[in-house]
Short mmCIF file of C-alpha atoms in Angstrom, two decimals:
data_model
loop_
_atom_site.label_atom_id
_atom_site.label_comp_id
_atom_site.label_asym_id
_atom_site.label_seq_id
_atom_site.Cartn_x
_atom_site.Cartn_y
_atom_site.Cartn_z
CA MET A 1 125.59 44.91 72.46
CA ASP A 2 125.74 46.50 75.84
CA SER A 3 126.09 43.71 78.01
CA SER A 4 125.27 45.63 81.09
CA ILE A 5 121.48 45.62 79.89
CA ASP A 6 119.44 42.87 81.81
CA SER A 7 117.76 41.75 78.72
CA LYS A 8 115.29 39.28 80.70
CA ALA A 9 114.06 42.06 83.54
CA GLY A 10 114.04 44.78 80.47
CA PRO A 11 114.59 48.60 81.03
CA ALA A 12 112.65 50.06 83.75
CA LEU A 13 109.80 52.14 82.77
CA THR A 14 108.42 54.83 84.92
CA VAL A 15 105.11 56.43 83.37
CA LYS A 16 104.40 59.61 84.51
CA THR A 17 101.09 60.80 84.64
CA ARG A 18 100.41 64.28 83.66
CA ARG A 19 97.38 66.25 85.05
CA VAL A 20 95.71 69.33 85.45
CA PRO A 21 95.93 70.38 89.45
CA ALA A 22 92.59 72.02 90.46
CA GLU A 23 89.63 72.84 88.22
CA GLU A 24 90.31 73.61 84.64
CA GLY A 25 88.48 76.74 84.65
CA LEU A 26 90.42 78.22 87.24
CA TRP A 27 93.52 77.92 84.91
CA VAL A 28 91.89 80.12 82.50
CA PHE A 29 91.33 82.78 85.13
CA ILE A 30 95.00 82.43 86.40
CA ILE A 31 96.22 82.41 82.65
CA GLY A 32 94.21 85.81 82.21
CA ASP A 33 95.35 87.44 85.28
CA MET A 34 99.00 86.69 84.47
CA MET A 35 98.54 88.03 81.00
CA ILE A 36 97.08 91.31 82.51
CA PHE A 37 99.87 91.51 84.77
CA ALA A 38 102.44 90.92 82.05
CA LEU A 39 100.77 93.73 80.26
CA PHE A 40 101.43 95.88 83.39
CA PHE A 41 104.92 95.01 83.62
CA GLY A 42 106.01 95.97 79.99
CA VAL A 43 103.54 99.24 80.20
CA TYR A 44 105.38 100.11 83.77
CA THR A 45 108.80 99.47 82.35
CA TYR A 46 108.21 101.51 79.15
CA TYR A 47 107.00 104.54 80.97
CA ARG A 48 109.92 104.31 83.32
CA GLY A 49 112.05 104.80 80.06
CA GLN A 50 110.22 107.86 79.52
CA GLU A 51 110.69 109.46 82.58
CA ILE A 52 113.55 107.65 84.34
CA ASP A 53 114.55 110.66 86.40
CA VAL A 54 111.02 110.96 87.97
CA PHE A 55 110.96 107.10 88.38
CA SER A 56 114.45 107.14 89.90
CA ASP A 57 114.01 109.83 92.50
CA SER A 58 110.53 108.89 93.68
CA GLN A 59 111.87 105.09 93.87
CA LYS A 60 114.19 106.24 96.58
CA ASP A 61 111.12 107.28 98.75
CA LEU A 62 110.03 103.88 99.11
CA ASN A 63 111.15 101.59 101.96
CA LYS A 64 112.93 98.63 100.27
CA LEU A 65 113.05 96.76 103.61
CA TYR A 66 109.40 96.71 103.77
CA GLY A 67 109.11 95.13 100.38
CA LEU A 68 111.75 92.53 101.18
CA VAL A 69 110.25 91.44 104.50
CA ASN A 70 106.80 91.20 102.43
CA MET A 71 108.50 89.15 99.90
CA ILE A 72 109.50 86.57 102.55
CA LEU A 73 106.42 86.77 104.22
CA LEU A 74 104.69 85.52 100.95
CA LEU A 75 107.23 82.89 100.04
CA THR A 76 106.94 81.51 103.48
CA SER A 77 102.91 81.58 103.20
CA SER A 78 103.07 79.96 99.88
CA TRP A 79 105.40 77.25 101.45
CA PHE A 80 102.97 76.70 104.12
CA ILE A 81 100.18 76.40 101.87
CA ALA A 82 102.04 73.70 99.68
CA LEU A 83 102.81 71.84 102.84
CA ALA A 84 98.98 72.04 103.83
CA LEU A 85 98.01 70.62 100.58
CA LYS A 86 100.42 67.69 100.89
CA ALA A 87 98.80 67.14 104.54
CA VAL A 88 95.28 67.12 102.59
CA ARG A 89 96.37 64.38 100.39
CA SER A 90 97.66 62.42 103.18
CA GLU A 91 94.19 62.90 105.03
CA ARG A 92 95.68 64.80 108.09
CA GLY A 93 92.94 67.88 108.24
CA SER A 94 94.09 69.12 111.71
CA LEU A 95 97.77 69.50 110.41
CA ALA A 96 96.51 71.16 107.30
CA ARG A 97 94.47 73.33 109.26
CA GLY A 98 97.52 74.66 111.34
CA LEU A 99 99.50 74.94 108.38
CA ILE A 100 96.85 77.04 106.55
CA ALA A 101 96.70 79.34 109.58
CA LEU A 102 100.42 79.88 109.40
CA GLY A 103 100.25 80.96 105.69
CA MET A 104 97.21 82.97 106.53
CA GLY A 105 99.20 84.76 109.43
CA CYS A 106 102.36 85.66 106.99
CA GLY A 107 99.25 86.92 104.38
CA ILE A 108 97.95 89.15 107.20
CA GLY A 109 101.35 90.28 107.99
CA PHE A 110 101.72 91.18 104.42
CA ALA A 111 98.65 93.28 104.55
CA VAL A 112 99.42 94.96 107.79
CA LEU A 113 102.82 95.89 106.56
CA LYS A 114 101.26 97.34 103.22
CA VAL A 115 98.94 99.45 105.18
CA VAL A 116 101.74 100.86 107.45
CA GLU A 117 103.82 101.61 103.96
CA TYR A 118 100.45 103.37 102.62
CA SER A 119 100.00 105.50 105.83
CA GLU A 120 103.49 106.43 105.82
CA LYS A 121 103.33 107.56 102.22
CA ALA A 122 99.95 109.57 102.78
CA ASP A 123 101.87 111.14 106.21
CA GLN A 124 104.87 112.26 103.75
CA GLY A 125 102.00 113.80 101.19
CA ILE A 126 102.74 111.13 98.80
CA SER A 127 99.60 109.93 96.92
CA LEU A 128 98.62 108.36 93.52
CA ILE A 129 98.79 111.76 91.85
CA THR A 130 102.14 112.84 93.12
CA ASP A 131 103.76 111.93 89.94
CA THR A 132 103.88 108.79 87.37
CA PHE A 133 105.85 106.62 89.31
CA PHE A 134 103.37 106.94 92.59
CA THR A 135 100.42 106.52 90.09
CA PHE A 136 101.89 102.99 89.00
CA TYR A 137 103.27 102.16 92.48
CA PHE A 138 99.61 102.53 94.24
CA MET A 139 97.68 101.08 91.10
CA LEU A 140 100.02 97.98 90.90
CA THR A 141 100.22 97.60 94.62
CA GLY A 142 96.61 98.23 94.80
CA ILE A 143 95.69 95.53 92.31
CA HIS A 144 97.93 93.04 94.01
CA PHE A 145 96.56 94.13 97.40
CA PHE A 146 93.19 93.36 96.25
CA HIS A 147 94.45 90.01 95.21
CA VAL A 148 95.80 89.35 98.67
CA PHE A 149 92.55 89.82 100.43
CA ILE A 150 90.80 87.59 97.94
CA GLY A 151 93.50 85.10 98.63
CA LEU A 152 93.10 85.60 102.52
CA GLY A 153 89.18 84.80 101.91
CA VAL A 154 90.05 81.57 99.72
CA LEU A 155 92.66 80.50 102.52
CA THR A 156 89.83 81.10 105.23
CA PHE A 157 87.51 79.01 103.40
CA LEU A 158 90.21 76.20 102.97
CA PHE A 159 90.72 76.66 106.76
CA LEU A 160 87.18 75.93 107.55
CA LYS A 161 87.00 72.90 105.21
CA ALA A 162 90.08 71.43 106.57
CA ARG A 163 87.95 70.27 109.63
CA ASN A 164 87.18 67.05 107.83
CA THR A 165 89.04 63.90 108.67
CA SER A 166 88.74 62.74 105.11
CA PHE A 167 88.80 64.24 101.85
CA SER A 168 87.16 63.42 98.43
CA GLU A 169 88.91 63.77 94.92
CA SER A 170 86.51 67.07 94.55
CA ASP A 171 87.99 68.18 97.99
CA ILE A 172 91.31 67.87 97.20
CA ARG A 173 90.79 69.78 93.76
CA THR A 174 89.03 72.78 95.68
CA PHE A 175 92.28 73.04 97.89
CA GLU A 176 94.44 72.69 94.83
CA GLY A 177 92.49 75.61 93.42
CA GLY A 178 93.12 77.68 96.41
CA ALA A 179 96.83 76.95 96.52
CA VAL A 180 97.35 77.81 93.18
CA TYR A 181 95.54 80.96 93.45
CA TRP A 182 97.50 81.88 96.42
CA HIS A 183 101.05 80.98 94.63
CA MET A 184 100.09 83.00 92.03
CA VAL A 185 99.56 86.21 94.45
CA ASP A 186 103.02 85.38 95.73
CA LEU A 187 104.82 85.00 92.18
CA LEU A 188 103.13 88.41 91.06
CA TRP A 189 104.95 90.09 94.36
CA VAL A 190 108.20 88.17 93.21
CA ILE A 191 108.13 90.60 89.77
CA LEU A 192 106.51 93.66 91.57
CA PHE A 193 109.02 93.70 94.25
CA PRO A 194 112.30 94.32 92.15
CA LEU A 195 110.40 96.23 89.36
CA LEU A 196 108.83 98.85 91.78
CA TYR A 197 111.62 98.66 94.63
CA LEU A 198 114.92 97.70 93.20
CA LEU A 199 115.10 98.52 89.42
CA GLY A 200 118.32 100.66 88.97
CA MET B 1 104.83 66.87 110.58
CA LYS B 2 108.03 65.90 110.32
CA ASP B 3 107.90 64.17 106.66
CA LEU B 4 106.35 67.33 105.45
CA ILE B 5 109.04 69.45 107.00
CA LEU B 6 111.67 67.13 105.33
CA SER B 7 110.03 67.30 101.86
CA LYS B 8 111.29 68.76 98.60
CA LEU B 9 108.71 71.72 99.42
CA THR B 10 111.35 72.96 102.01
CA SER B 11 114.09 72.97 99.94
CA ILE B 12 112.28 74.68 97.34
CA TRP B 13 111.49 77.36 99.93
CA LEU B 14 115.22 77.63 101.10
CA VAL B 15 116.28 78.00 97.36
CA LEU B 16 113.42 80.99 96.95
CA GLY B 17 114.96 82.52 100.28
CA ALA B 18 118.37 82.31 99.08
CA LEU B 19 117.66 84.02 95.54
CA THR B 20 115.83 86.72 97.53
CA MET B 21 118.80 87.28 99.80
CA ALA B 22 121.13 87.26 96.91
CA THR B 23 118.85 89.77 94.92
CA TRP B 24 119.29 91.77 98.03
CA ILE B 25 122.80 91.91 98.34
CA LEU B 26 123.25 92.47 94.99
CA THR B 27 120.92 95.60 95.10
CA GLU B 28 122.90 96.91 98.18
CA SER B 29 126.42 96.30 96.65
CA ASN B 30 125.58 98.43 93.56
CA GLN B 31 124.25 101.66 95.04
CA SER B 32 126.90 103.85 93.24
CA GLY B 33 127.91 101.86 90.30
CA THR B 34 128.49 102.89 86.54
CA LEU B 35 125.63 102.96 84.01
CA GLN B 36 126.89 99.51 82.74
CA THR B 37 126.98 98.03 85.90
CA ILE B 38 123.39 99.13 87.16
CA GLU B 39 122.44 97.72 84.10
CA PHE B 40 123.95 94.16 84.37
CA VAL B 41 122.64 94.17 87.97
CA THR B 42 119.15 95.11 87.03
CA MET B 43 119.10 92.42 84.45
CA ALA B 44 120.54 89.87 87.08
CA ILE B 45 118.13 91.11 89.66
CA MET B 46 115.16 90.40 87.18
CA ALA B 47 116.47 87.08 86.15
CA PHE B 48 116.84 85.97 89.70
CA ALA B 49 112.79 86.96 90.06
CA PHE B 50 112.21 85.03 87.09
CA ILE B 51 114.08 81.82 88.18
CA LYS B 52 111.93 82.27 91.52
CA VAL B 53 108.82 82.63 89.47
CA ARG B 54 109.48 79.56 87.44
CA ILE B 55 110.15 77.64 90.64
CA ILE B 56 106.93 78.69 92.10
CA ILE B 57 104.79 77.48 89.25
CA LEU B 58 106.72 74.40 88.62
CA HIS B 59 106.95 73.17 92.03
CA PHE B 60 104.14 75.12 94.20
CA MET B 61 101.66 75.35 91.37
CA GLU B 62 102.72 71.97 90.33
CA VAL B 63 102.99 72.64 86.82
CA ALA B 64 105.89 70.34 86.44
CA ASP B 65 103.67 67.47 86.53
CA ALA B 66 100.67 69.20 84.52
CA VAL B 67 99.58 68.50 81.07
CA LEU B 68 102.03 69.72 78.65
CA PRO B 69 100.34 72.50 77.10
CA LEU B 70 99.77 74.17 80.48
CA ARG B 71 103.69 73.71 81.23
CA ILE B 72 104.56 75.12 77.61
CA PHE B 73 102.48 78.27 78.13
CA PHE B 74 103.85 79.05 81.58
CA GLU B 75 107.49 78.49 80.53
CA ALA B 76 106.94 80.61 77.61
CA TRP B 77 105.29 83.18 79.66
CA VAL B 78 108.54 83.27 82.18
CA VAL B 79 110.97 83.75 79.24
CA LEU B 80 108.81 86.28 77.21
CA VAL B 81 107.89 88.48 79.93
CA TYR B 82 111.52 88.30 81.23
CA LEU B 83 112.59 89.41 77.75
CA VAL B 84 110.12 92.04 77.21
CA ILE B 85 110.75 93.80 80.64
CA VAL B 86 114.73 93.60 79.81
CA VAL B 87 114.46 94.82 76.09
CA ILE B 88 112.19 97.70 77.30
CA TYR B 89 114.52 98.60 80.25
CA LEU B 90 117.62 98.66 77.96
CA PHE B 91 116.05 100.48 74.74
CA GLY B 92 113.12 101.94 76.60
CA GLY B 93 113.76 105.48 75.77
CA GLY B 94 114.57 104.98 72.20
CA ILE B 95 111.24 102.82 71.47
#
């Protein structure tokens, strides 16, 4: 018998309450979106294997530094939004607003850099029909860019909603939903960046 | 504000940043490697990416504390999508 256990006090039990953050319906959308992107990643990698020389040569025309800066911007944006959710939960609306604004700033930075990158490609005469690599590049980054735009709209809504000084359970679920969506936008870029810019 | 900055979320962000920089250094240091080295580095780069994805899902999207079916789905998604990419990358030409 183990004498180190205090039989009177009994072992300390921590009951972890598992829950679903945000509205359940949102997760159906998130899961669907992530399944579609999983398919995109697989199809892209397959076509890369079929035209390895074309993909390797065209990949060299991308500015990896833009991809890296955008990666850091989205990770930082996600961090601000996660902090903002924590602020909302502790009823600190003005702090949440500031953090959401910082998160939006990083998101806008991402969008501006993407536009600069697209413009540079256009100046070089590179477009969607240049070759298979660039068809995938513009399609995948374009679809992701669309998600960023939607996300910035969602963050704007949360920014306005954070004017309140107290938040109901339903309000918090709304903030959780917006944050979950924005983190998904971030994680999709976490895969797209190495896949498009770095794959050797 | 200080309590937020000192929270676990900041450590997570720093880890994500460190993994991103590690990926970058790995890529830059392997510009003229052999085919085997390139394949190994690519698998490592993608592994780093999927570790980051798992961290974001569990800690930023709060799936770590979510109901088990949700957690199991995302854990499976991370592993399966990584494996699909790596297998197609390594054997893609012959599939």
